[in-house]
Amino acid sequence: MNNAQEQLDNLIGALANPATWLLVLLGLVVCVVLGFSRSAKWAVVAGLLFISNLDTSSWIKNQTLVTPLPLLLSFARALAFGSLLLLLVPTLMSDRGWRRSFVPAAAVFFLLCEMMLTLRIAADGNHQKSTLGFVLFPLTFIILIVGIGRHLQSVRGAERLITAITAGGAMVLLATVIQVLVNSQAVVHRGRLAGLTSSPNHSAVIFALLLIPTAHLITRQGVGLKYRLSMIGIGGLASAMLLWTGSRTGALMAAVGLVMYFRHRIDKLFIVAAAVGISLFAAMQVFSDSSESAERMLDTSDTRSHVWQAMFRNFASNPFFGVGEQTRYSENSFLLVASQAGLLALVPLIIFVFLMVYSVIRMLRLRAFMDRDLRATSDFVLASVCALGAGACFEGYFTAFFSFPLYYLYLQFPLLAFVIDAAQARATSNDVGFDQPFELAQQLEYPWVDNAIPR
């Protein structure tokens, strides 16, 4: 009762503060802008990716950080949740257009896995966290999969989403670089770059994933020289920070992602590697400490098998429902899910993996019906999914509530559905002699057209 009264008093006090109403007014203005602007939503997506990587633990908060990072850390979770709520506006105002479907079946089972994990948290008595999960995960599903998917009506829309993903990762990178230049001790732990996530491995995952859309934008047709050079610079900085983390998982994810993206264009792989290599060399002259941790990537010592065994023992002790939040390790997403929630969440996760593989194979089979731009988008999706899959074997980011790789994965679902829809539409149009509506043919033949389909 006292707690409820205290919360009511806090609410009344907040409503009596003019700053609260100023924030409400600012939020309404942002909602109006999101409702009428086609590009504002992509800026919110980039901001969401940046905010979601910020660690809220006491370790990073006790460090001396550059302004405004301390303020952002204090409200990181509220800002991330607020960003999702802001994206509800363009979601509600979106139009189905020519699209057939927005939600891959794999995404439904991934949501089911997250809901089962949340149910297990509720069974442990952590009602505050479980309530957040029951609200957050369906909201994220609706906004980042259905909502964003409805805005992908052309290749140009897909490119804007990929650019937003790159911008979010670049914000993480630049904030880390600035912090290192001002006070490196705040984000370096035992000689390894922990970054704003307070974990070298988590930071490495972000930098590795950033390299994939960066490579995509470097090789994209029709971009200016300055833009291309800026992407090369971001690639070099990301590579330097990745080396500084000393994370073998990050190195594996970057290698898998880039090889899968350039698998049909090995010549471009060498060209991009040479250009980014020059940028990397320049970055390492400034951040000379980054080379010290790079040697760890060649270390062959076993640091995970004992952790995997511990998580498997947790699963074996209660195979149906797991041991809940007693699990203290996160070196494998699949074992972490099994350890925390047992078969209750593991079964949907396994179905998600199989359906994801099926959808990717289906996308690859439709490659013959794709033009150059759509093929590049499909290559990005394939590279991202493979990199995330490789990383999931060594990091437990499937169980996170807010994280960069989790949202990165969520955004692959609408991209995957769009590529399959567009390729199938082209295949159908070819089969029936272009008897499809003119608007659909226009939308597919001219990827730079981003307007809604006329009614």
Tab-separated table of C-alpha atoms in Angstrom:
chain	number	residue	atom	x	y	z
A	1	MET	CA	0.000	0.000	0.000
A	2	ASN	CA	2.803	2.372	0.926
A	3	ASN	CA	4.546	1.559	-2.338
A	4	ALA	CA	1.418	2.380	-4.346
A	5	GLN	CA	0.981	5.652	-2.460
A	6	GLU	CA	4.630	6.511	-3.078
A	7	GLN	CA	4.260	5.876	-6.823
A	8	LEU	CA	1.088	8.019	-6.885
A	9	ASP	CA	2.906	10.856	-5.118
A	10	ASN	CA	5.764	10.604	-7.624
A	11	LEU	CA	3.294	10.757	-10.507
A	12	ILE	CA	1.579	13.833	-9.075
A	13	GLY	CA	4.955	15.468	-8.509
A	14	ALA	CA	5.999	14.751	-12.095
A	15	LEU	CA	2.751	16.183	-13.466
A	16	ALA	CA	3.318	19.338	-11.424
A	17	ASN	CA	6.719	19.827	-13.041
A	18	PRO	CA	6.667	22.050	-16.179
A	19	ALA	CA	9.514	19.985	-17.626
A	20	THR	CA	7.183	16.966	-17.762
A	21	TRP	CA	4.690	18.818	-19.935
A	22	LEU	CA	7.519	20.116	-22.088
A	23	LEU	CA	8.628	16.523	-22.699
A	24	VAL	CA	5.026	15.524	-23.477
A	25	LEU	CA	4.764	18.378	-25.974
A	26	LEU	CA	8.081	17.376	-27.526
A	27	GLY	CA	6.846	13.800	-27.798
A	28	LEU	CA	3.668	14.954	-29.566
A	29	VAL	CA	5.737	16.998	-32.020
A	30	VAL	CA	7.921	13.962	-32.749
A	31	CYS	CA	4.788	11.847	-33.289
A	32	VAL	CA	3.459	14.378	-35.813
A	33	VAL	CA	6.820	14.418	-37.625
A	34	LEU	CA	6.881	10.618	-37.697
A	35	GLY	CA	3.360	10.606	-39.092
A	36	PHE	CA	4.116	12.871	-42.031
A	37	SER	CA	7.820	12.288	-42.709
A	38	ARG	CA	9.013	9.276	-44.679
A	39	SER	CA	12.571	9.366	-43.355
A	40	ALA	CA	12.081	10.217	-39.650
A	41	LYS	CA	11.254	6.621	-38.732
A	42	TRP	CA	14.634	5.431	-39.989
A	43	ALA	CA	16.365	7.927	-37.683
A	44	VAL	CA	14.365	6.497	-34.753
A	45	VAL	CA	15.408	2.957	-35.756
A	46	ALA	CA	19.062	4.051	-35.768
A	47	GLY	CA	18.632	5.685	-32.372
A	48	LEU	CA	16.987	2.542	-30.997
A	49	LEU	CA	19.940	0.413	-32.098
A	50	PHE	CA	22.363	2.845	-30.457
A	51	ILE	CA	20.467	3.134	-27.171
A	52	SER	CA	19.951	-0.630	-26.903
A	53	ASN	CA	23.711	-1.279	-26.707
A	54	LEU	CA	24.251	0.910	-23.638
A	55	ASP	CA	24.991	-1.052	-20.484
A	56	THR	CA	23.122	0.031	-17.356
A	57	SER	CA	25.273	-1.832	-14.805
A	58	SER	CA	26.973	-0.047	-11.951
A	59	TRP	CA	30.438	-0.732	-13.403
A	60	ILE	CA	30.036	1.489	-16.447
A	61	LYS	CA	28.031	4.113	-14.532
A	62	ASN	CA	30.894	4.546	-12.069
A	63	GLN	CA	33.337	5.392	-14.850
A	64	THR	CA	34.152	8.892	-16.060
A	65	LEU	CA	32.294	9.170	-19.338
A	66	VAL	CA	31.978	11.977	-21.862
A	67	THR	CA	28.804	14.056	-21.954
A	68	PRO	CA	25.994	13.097	-22.627
A	69	LEU	CA	26.731	9.393	-22.052
A	70	PRO	CA	26.045	9.470	-18.278
A	71	LEU	CA	22.598	10.951	-18.938
A	72	LEU	CA	21.867	8.427	-21.692
A	73	LEU	CA	22.940	5.561	-19.424
A	74	SER	CA	20.562	6.744	-16.708
A	75	PHE	CA	17.580	6.640	-19.083
A	76	ALA	CA	18.794	3.997	-21.567
A	77	ARG	CA	15.951	1.512	-21.047
A	78	ALA	CA	13.294	4.226	-20.929
A	79	LEU	CA	14.654	5.772	-24.129
A	80	ALA	CA	14.709	2.382	-25.884
A	81	PHE	CA	11.122	1.675	-24.844
A	82	GLY	CA	10.116	5.208	-25.826
A	83	SER	CA	11.714	4.754	-29.262
A	84	LEU	CA	9.603	1.654	-29.821
A	85	LEU	CA	6.469	3.548	-28.807
A	86	LEU	CA	7.353	6.367	-31.225
A	87	LEU	CA	7.620	3.839	-34.043
A	88	LEU	CA	3.997	2.894	-33.366
A	89	VAL	CA	2.954	6.065	-35.207
A	90	PRO	CA	4.375	5.122	-38.636
A	91	THR	CA	3.283	1.533	-37.986
A	92	LEU	CA	-0.359	2.569	-37.564
A	93	MET	CA	-0.171	4.857	-40.611
A	94	SER	CA	1.514	2.304	-42.869
A	95	ASP	CA	-0.153	0.744	-45.898
A	96	ARG	CA	-0.079	-2.859	-47.042
A	97	GLY	CA	0.698	-1.831	-50.618
A	98	TRP	CA	1.473	-4.669	-52.994
A	99	ARG	CA	3.013	-6.899	-50.318
A	100	ARG	CA	1.651	-10.396	-49.779
A	101	SER	CA	3.075	-11.100	-46.331
A	102	PHE	CA	5.214	-9.325	-43.767
A	103	VAL	CA	5.888	-11.941	-41.127
A	104	PRO	CA	8.022	-15.028	-41.809
A	105	ALA	CA	6.840	-18.074	-39.869
A	106	ALA	CA	10.264	-18.188	-38.183
A	107	ALA	CA	9.560	-14.829	-36.525
A	108	VAL	CA	6.391	-16.186	-34.883
A	109	PHE	CA	8.279	-19.046	-33.242
A	110	PHE	CA	11.068	-16.714	-32.149
A	111	LEU	CA	8.438	-14.569	-30.417
A	112	LEU	CA	6.970	-17.720	-28.860
A	113	CYS	CA	10.420	-18.652	-27.535
A	114	GLU	CA	10.788	-15.203	-25.950
A	115	MET	CA	7.329	-15.429	-24.389
A	116	MET	CA	8.149	-18.829	-22.885
A	117	LEU	CA	11.357	-17.398	-21.419
A	118	THR	CA	9.308	-14.573	-19.928
A	119	LEU	CA	6.800	-17.063	-18.530
A	120	ARG	CA	9.675	-18.895	-16.824
A	121	ILE	CA	10.866	-15.610	-15.328
A	122	ALA	CA	7.348	-15.027	-13.974
A	123	ALA	CA	7.403	-18.511	-12.425
A	124	ASP	CA	10.532	-17.474	-10.515
A	125	GLY	CA	8.582	-14.634	-8.952
A	126	ASN	CA	10.272	-11.791	-10.822
A	127	HIS	CA	7.000	-10.115	-11.763
A	128	GLN	CA	8.495	-6.740	-12.649
A	129	LYS	CA	10.818	-8.220	-15.269
A	130	SER	CA	8.232	-10.668	-16.587
A	131	THR	CA	5.635	-7.902	-16.981
A	132	LEU	CA	8.159	-5.944	-19.018
A	133	GLY	CA	8.771	-8.999	-21.192
A	134	PHE	CA	5.072	-9.675	-21.774
A	135	VAL	CA	4.650	-6.088	-22.979
A	136	LEU	CA	7.994	-5.540	-24.705
A	137	PHE	CA	8.323	-8.632	-26.889
A	138	PRO	CA	4.892	-8.442	-28.606
A	139	LEU	CA	5.389	-4.691	-29.027
A	140	THR	CA	8.797	-5.238	-30.630
A	141	PHE	CA	7.319	-7.916	-32.883
A	142	ILE	CA	4.507	-5.642	-34.083
A	143	ILE	CA	6.716	-2.611	-34.657
A	144	LEU	CA	10.003	-3.993	-35.986
A	145	ILE	CA	8.573	-6.855	-38.024
A	146	VAL	CA	5.027	-5.946	-39.061
A	147	GLY	CA	5.391	-2.160	-38.980
A	148	ILE	CA	8.800	-1.897	-40.620
A	149	GLY	CA	7.794	-4.651	-43.054
A	150	ARG	CA	4.818	-2.621	-44.286
A	151	HIS	CA	7.186	0.238	-45.127
A	152	LEU	CA	9.358	-1.984	-47.324
A	153	GLN	CA	7.545	-1.475	-50.624
A	154	SER	CA	10.648	-1.118	-52.809
A	155	VAL	CA	14.358	-1.779	-52.856
A	156	ARG	CA	14.845	1.848	-51.920
A	157	GLY	CA	12.911	1.259	-48.696
A	158	ALA	CA	15.093	-1.762	-47.947
A	159	GLU	CA	18.215	0.324	-48.590
A	160	ARG	CA	16.966	2.960	-46.166
A	161	LEU	CA	16.530	0.305	-43.489
A	162	ILE	CA	20.048	-1.022	-44.107
A	163	THR	CA	21.359	2.545	-43.931
A	164	ALA	CA	19.535	3.019	-40.599
A	165	ILE	CA	21.133	-0.172	-39.271
A	166	THR	CA	24.524	1.134	-40.366
A	167	ALA	CA	23.841	4.503	-38.748
A	168	GLY	CA	22.914	2.844	-35.446
A	169	GLY	CA	26.102	0.790	-35.435
A	170	ALA	CA	28.171	3.804	-36.505
A	171	MET	CA	26.776	5.796	-33.556
A	172	VAL	CA	27.951	3.038	-31.207
A	173	LEU	CA	31.346	3.045	-32.903
A	174	LEU	CA	31.829	6.823	-32.839
A	175	ALA	CA	30.682	7.116	-29.212
A	176	THR	CA	33.209	4.425	-28.282
A	177	VAL	CA	35.989	6.125	-30.256
A	178	ILE	CA	35.289	9.504	-28.621
A	179	GLN	CA	35.271	7.907	-25.174
A	180	VAL	CA	38.580	6.169	-25.910
A	181	LEU	CA	40.151	9.449	-27.019
A	182	VAL	CA	38.944	11.293	-23.893
A	183	ASN	CA	39.348	8.570	-21.260
A	184	SER	CA	40.173	5.105	-22.521
A	185	GLN	CA	40.342	3.578	-19.026
A	186	ALA	CA	36.584	3.935	-18.684
A	187	VAL	CA	35.911	1.446	-21.499
A	188	VAL	CA	39.073	-0.716	-21.452
A	189	HIS	CA	39.172	-3.668	-19.070
A	190	ARG	CA	42.342	-5.720	-18.620
A	191	GLY	CA	43.727	-4.468	-21.893
A	192	ARG	CA	40.586	-5.350	-23.887
A	193	LEU	CA	38.087	-2.842	-25.212
A	194	ALA	CA	34.815	-3.389	-23.351
A	195	GLY	CA	33.133	-0.375	-24.917
A	196	LEU	CA	29.812	1.015	-23.763
A	197	THR	CA	28.441	-2.501	-23.263
A	198	SER	CA	30.967	-3.244	-20.469
A	199	SER	CA	31.782	-6.513	-22.260
A	200	PRO	CA	34.502	-7.057	-24.896
A	201	ASN	CA	32.518	-9.892	-26.489
A	202	HIS	CA	29.277	-7.903	-26.696
A	203	SER	CA	31.090	-4.915	-28.198
A	204	ALA	CA	32.825	-7.226	-30.672
A	205	VAL	CA	29.456	-8.600	-31.822
A	206	ILE	CA	28.284	-5.056	-32.594
A	207	PHE	CA	31.452	-4.113	-34.485
A	208	ALA	CA	31.366	-7.380	-36.437
A	209	LEU	CA	27.722	-6.892	-37.430
A	210	LEU	CA	28.470	-3.287	-38.419
A	211	LEU	CA	31.002	-4.471	-40.992
A	212	ILE	CA	28.295	-6.280	-43.010
A	213	PRO	CA	26.029	-3.296	-43.857
A	214	THR	CA	29.143	-1.136	-44.227
A	215	ALA	CA	30.465	-3.496	-46.912
A	216	HIS	CA	27.030	-3.459	-48.543
A	217	LEU	CA	26.967	0.345	-48.720
A	218	ILE	CA	30.584	0.540	-49.962
A	219	THR	CA	29.731	-1.634	-52.963
A	220	ARG	CA	26.255	-0.225	-53.593
A	221	GLN	CA	25.701	1.225	-57.049
A	222	GLY	CA	25.016	4.919	-57.503
A	223	VAL	CA	26.605	6.321	-54.320
A	224	GLY	CA	29.003	9.252	-54.354
A	225	LEU	CA	32.723	9.066	-53.711
A	226	LYS	CA	32.509	10.953	-50.395
A	227	TYR	CA	29.835	8.593	-49.120
A	228	ARG	CA	31.848	5.574	-50.162
A	229	LEU	CA	34.994	6.950	-48.494
A	230	SER	CA	33.071	7.606	-45.272
A	231	MET	CA	31.889	3.988	-45.232
A	232	ILE	CA	35.473	2.814	-45.785
A	233	GLY	CA	36.526	4.955	-42.817
A	234	ILE	CA	33.781	3.440	-40.637
A	235	GLY	CA	34.874	-0.042	-41.758
A	236	GLY	CA	38.470	0.674	-40.774
A	237	LEU	CA	37.508	2.061	-37.364
A	238	ALA	CA	35.142	-0.855	-36.697
A	239	SER	CA	37.900	-3.327	-37.621
A	240	ALA	CA	40.352	-1.590	-35.275
A	241	MET	CA	37.874	-1.639	-32.386
A	242	LEU	CA	37.056	-5.281	-33.150
A	243	LEU	CA	40.739	-6.177	-32.912
A	244	TRP	CA	40.993	-4.287	-29.624
A	245	THR	CA	38.225	-6.384	-28.081
A	246	GLY	CA	40.319	-9.508	-28.698
A	247	SER	CA	37.097	-11.449	-29.271
A	248	ARG	CA	37.344	-14.608	-31.344
A	249	THR	CA	33.554	-14.692	-31.615
A	250	GLY	CA	33.515	-11.222	-33.164
A	251	ALA	CA	36.257	-12.182	-35.610
A	252	LEU	CA	34.335	-15.332	-36.594
A	253	MET	CA	31.095	-13.398	-37.134
A	254	ALA	CA	32.836	-10.789	-39.286
A	255	ALA	CA	34.571	-13.448	-41.378
A	256	VAL	CA	31.391	-15.501	-41.881
A	257	GLY	CA	29.292	-12.452	-42.727
A	258	LEU	CA	31.719	-10.938	-45.229
A	259	VAL	CA	32.479	-14.234	-46.969
A	260	MET	CA	28.761	-14.978	-47.365
A	261	TYR	CA	28.063	-11.468	-48.636
A	262	PHE	CA	30.836	-11.533	-51.252
A	263	ARG	CA	30.558	-15.237	-52.131
A	264	HIS	CA	29.590	-14.389	-55.740
A	265	ARG	CA	31.934	-11.390	-55.968
A	266	ILE	CA	35.294	-12.483	-54.644
A	267	ASP	CA	37.033	-9.794	-56.698
A	268	LYS	CA	35.082	-7.080	-54.864
A	269	LEU	CA	35.938	-8.721	-51.555
A	270	PHE	CA	39.651	-8.175	-52.200
A	271	ILE	CA	39.047	-4.593	-53.368
A	272	VAL	CA	36.963	-3.720	-50.291
A	273	ALA	CA	39.438	-5.521	-48.009
A	274	ALA	CA	42.309	-3.497	-49.474
A	275	ALA	CA	40.464	-0.178	-49.059
A	276	VAL	CA	39.302	-0.950	-45.515
A	277	GLY	CA	42.781	-2.317	-44.741
A	278	ILE	CA	44.309	1.091	-45.496
A	279	SER	CA	41.729	2.712	-43.198
A	280	LEU	CA	42.445	0.078	-40.538
A	281	PHE	CA	46.193	0.752	-40.729
A	282	ALA	CA	45.567	4.478	-40.227
A	283	ALA	CA	43.233	3.801	-37.277
A	284	MET	CA	45.782	1.540	-35.586
A	285	GLN	CA	48.343	4.333	-35.729
A	286	VAL	CA	46.005	6.396	-33.556
A	287	PHE	CA	44.823	3.504	-31.353
A	288	SER	CA	48.123	1.673	-30.977
A	289	ASP	CA	46.839	-0.330	-27.981
A	290	SER	CA	44.379	-2.125	-30.252
A	291	SER	CA	47.112	-4.389	-31.606
A	292	GLU	CA	47.908	-5.808	-28.158
A	293	SER	CA	44.585	-7.627	-27.793
A	294	ALA	CA	44.584	-8.784	-31.414
A	295	GLU	CA	46.929	-11.629	-30.502
A	296	ARG	CA	44.175	-13.140	-28.369
A	297	MET	CA	42.191	-13.946	-31.525
A	298	LEU	CA	44.851	-16.518	-32.412
A	299	ASP	CA	44.660	-18.129	-28.973
A	300	THR	CA	43.447	-21.738	-29.233
A	301	SER	CA	42.839	-22.317	-25.519
A	302	ASP	CA	39.418	-23.685	-24.531
A	303	THR	CA	37.456	-21.116	-22.516
A	304	ARG	CA	33.883	-22.316	-23.092
A	305	SER	CA	33.495	-26.090	-22.827
A	306	HIS	CA	33.232	-26.019	-19.017
A	307	VAL	CA	30.563	-23.318	-19.276
A	308	TRP	CA	28.630	-25.315	-21.870
A	309	GLN	CA	28.804	-28.369	-19.605
A	310	ALA	CA	27.454	-26.348	-16.674
A	311	MET	CA	24.530	-25.073	-18.749
A	312	PHE	CA	23.791	-28.571	-20.035
A	313	ARG	CA	23.775	-29.885	-16.456
A	314	ASN	CA	21.252	-27.194	-15.558
A	315	PHE	CA	19.082	-28.326	-18.466
A	316	ALA	CA	19.442	-31.991	-17.534
A	317	SER	CA	18.429	-31.267	-13.935
A	318	ASN	CA	15.055	-29.901	-15.131
A	319	PRO	CA	14.649	-30.601	-18.867
A	320	PHE	CA	11.067	-29.377	-19.145
A	321	PHE	CA	11.251	-26.017	-17.357
A	322	GLY	CA	14.958	-25.319	-16.787
A	323	VAL	CA	16.432	-23.640	-13.724
A	324	GLY	CA	15.281	-20.098	-14.477
A	325	GLU	CA	17.486	-17.143	-13.681
A	326	GLN	CA	19.897	-19.291	-11.679
A	327	THR	CA	21.866	-19.635	-14.931
A	328	ARG	CA	24.913	-17.380	-14.687
A	329	TYR	CA	26.507	-18.025	-18.065
A	330	SER	CA	25.716	-16.800	-21.561
A	331	GLU	CA	28.331	-18.361	-23.843
A	332	ASN	CA	25.782	-20.106	-26.078
A	333	SER	CA	22.290	-18.868	-26.961
A	334	PHE	CA	20.801	-22.327	-27.436
A	335	LEU	CA	22.203	-23.819	-24.228
A	336	LEU	CA	21.257	-20.654	-22.355
A	337	VAL	CA	17.630	-21.001	-23.457
A	338	ALA	CA	17.672	-24.704	-22.550
A	339	SER	CA	19.214	-23.960	-19.159
A	340	GLN	CA	16.824	-21.144	-18.301
A	341	ALA	CA	13.499	-22.498	-19.567
A	342	GLY	CA	14.116	-26.076	-20.723
A	343	LEU	CA	12.038	-27.573	-23.523
A	344	LEU	CA	9.355	-24.971	-22.827
A	345	ALA	CA	11.417	-22.423	-24.790
A	346	LEU	CA	13.924	-24.686	-26.537
A	347	VAL	CA	11.322	-26.363	-28.780
A	348	PRO	CA	10.086	-23.052	-30.283
A	349	LEU	CA	13.722	-21.958	-30.682
A	350	ILE	CA	14.609	-25.118	-32.628
A	351	ILE	CA	11.539	-24.694	-34.853
A	352	PHE	CA	12.575	-21.067	-35.411
A	353	VAL	CA	16.028	-22.184	-36.575
A	354	PHE	CA	14.623	-24.732	-39.025
A	355	LEU	CA	12.072	-22.283	-40.421
A	356	MET	CA	14.743	-19.608	-40.741
A	357	VAL	CA	16.976	-21.977	-42.706
A	358	TYR	CA	14.002	-22.928	-44.897
A	359	SER	CA	13.170	-19.256	-45.589
A	360	VAL	CA	16.776	-18.436	-46.486
A	361	ILE	CA	16.967	-21.429	-48.848
A	362	ARG	CA	13.672	-20.323	-50.389
A	363	MET	CA	15.122	-16.841	-50.895
A	364	LEU	CA	18.226	-18.267	-52.575
A	365	ARG	CA	16.126	-20.369	-54.953
A	366	LEU	CA	14.360	-17.208	-56.115
A	367	ARG	CA	17.658	-15.488	-56.905
A	368	ALA	CA	17.178	-15.988	-60.652
A	369	PHE	CA	14.172	-13.630	-60.551
A	370	MET	CA	16.041	-10.828	-58.776
A	371	ASP	CA	17.686	-7.828	-60.365
A	372	ARG	CA	21.087	-6.549	-59.246
A	373	ASP	CA	19.796	-4.391	-56.387
A	374	LEU	CA	17.473	-7.047	-55.007
A	375	ARG	CA	20.287	-9.612	-55.149
A	376	ALA	CA	22.502	-7.296	-53.125
A	377	THR	CA	19.742	-7.000	-50.517
A	378	SER	CA	19.352	-10.784	-50.394
A	379	ASP	CA	23.123	-11.144	-49.967
A	380	PHE	CA	22.975	-8.752	-47.021
A	381	VAL	CA	20.195	-10.782	-45.374
A	382	LEU	CA	22.054	-14.053	-45.924
A	383	ALA	CA	25.318	-12.635	-44.564
A	384	SER	CA	23.582	-11.171	-41.506
A	385	VAL	CA	21.669	-14.358	-40.685
A	386	CYS	CA	24.799	-16.505	-41.031
A	387	ALA	CA	26.852	-14.122	-38.876
A	388	LEU	CA	24.142	-14.053	-36.191
A	389	GLY	CA	23.914	-17.848	-36.278
A	390	ALA	CA	27.670	-18.213	-35.835
A	391	GLY	CA	27.660	-15.718	-32.971
A	392	ALA	CA	24.724	-17.433	-31.253
A	393	CYS	CA	26.909	-20.503	-30.751
A	394	PHE	CA	29.215	-18.466	-28.508
A	395	GLU	CA	27.071	-15.615	-27.142
A	396	GLY	CA	23.682	-15.689	-25.435
A	397	TYR	CA	21.954	-12.691	-26.967
A	398	PHE	CA	18.665	-14.505	-27.708
A	399	THR	CA	17.500	-13.997	-24.115
A	400	ALA	CA	18.148	-10.229	-23.941
A	401	PHE	CA	15.372	-7.684	-23.496
A	402	PHE	CA	17.308	-4.793	-25.060
A	403	SER	CA	20.389	-5.428	-27.198
A	404	PHE	CA	21.876	-4.420	-30.535
A	405	PRO	CA	22.166	-7.990	-31.940
A	406	LEU	CA	18.608	-8.800	-30.869
A	407	TYR	CA	17.159	-5.815	-32.747
A	408	TYR	CA	19.532	-6.508	-35.642
A	409	LEU	CA	17.985	-9.987	-35.854
A	410	TYR	CA	14.451	-8.587	-35.626
A	411	LEU	CA	15.141	-6.293	-38.588
A	412	GLN	CA	16.278	-9.218	-40.733
A	413	PHE	CA	12.745	-10.670	-40.648
A	414	PRO	CA	11.061	-7.836	-42.632
A	415	LEU	CA	14.018	-7.696	-45.039
A	416	LEU	CA	13.799	-11.447	-45.635
A	417	ALA	CA	10.031	-11.288	-46.197
A	418	PHE	CA	10.427	-8.343	-48.594
A	419	VAL	CA	13.085	-10.056	-50.735
A	420	ILE	CA	10.973	-13.220	-51.030
A	421	ASP	CA	7.821	-11.201	-51.832
A	422	ALA	CA	9.556	-9.119	-54.494
A	423	ALA	CA	11.221	-12.118	-56.143
A	424	GLN	CA	7.976	-14.100	-56.133
A	425	ALA	CA	6.108	-11.169	-57.666
A	426	ARG	CA	8.669	-10.985	-60.457
A	427	ALA	CA	8.468	-14.745	-60.993
A	428	THR	CA	4.648	-14.620	-61.148
A	429	SER	CA	4.712	-11.661	-63.530
A	430	ASN	CA	7.077	-13.533	-65.841
A	431	ASP	CA	4.895	-16.642	-65.754
A	432	VAL	CA	1.664	-14.852	-66.708
A	433	GLY	CA	3.162	-12.431	-69.201
A	434	PHE	CA	3.131	-9.370	-66.928
A	435	ASP	CA	-0.600	-9.553	-66.239
A	436	GLN	CA	0.025	-8.133	-62.752
A	437	PRO	CA	-1.214	-4.600	-61.936
A	438	PHE	CA	0.831	-1.827	-63.478
A	439	GLU	CA	1.547	-0.360	-60.046
A	440	LEU	CA	3.245	-3.602	-58.969
A	441	ALA	CA	5.368	-3.774	-62.103
A	442	GLN	CA	6.367	-0.134	-61.632
A	443	GLN	CA	7.235	-0.687	-58.005
A	444	LEU	CA	9.440	-3.669	-58.849
A	445	GLU	CA	10.995	-2.396	-62.058
A	446	TYR	CA	11.939	0.988	-60.604
A	447	PRO	CA	13.345	0.431	-57.099
A	448	TRP	CA	13.899	4.159	-56.559
A	449	VAL	CA	10.140	4.746	-56.511
A	450	ASP	CA	9.183	4.853	-52.827
A	451	ASN	CA	5.687	6.292	-52.944
A	452	ALA	CA	2.619	4.439	-51.813
A	453	ILE	CA	0.759	2.479	-54.459
A	454	PRO	CA	-2.065	4.618	-55.922
A	455	ARG	CA	-5.575	3.618	-55.000
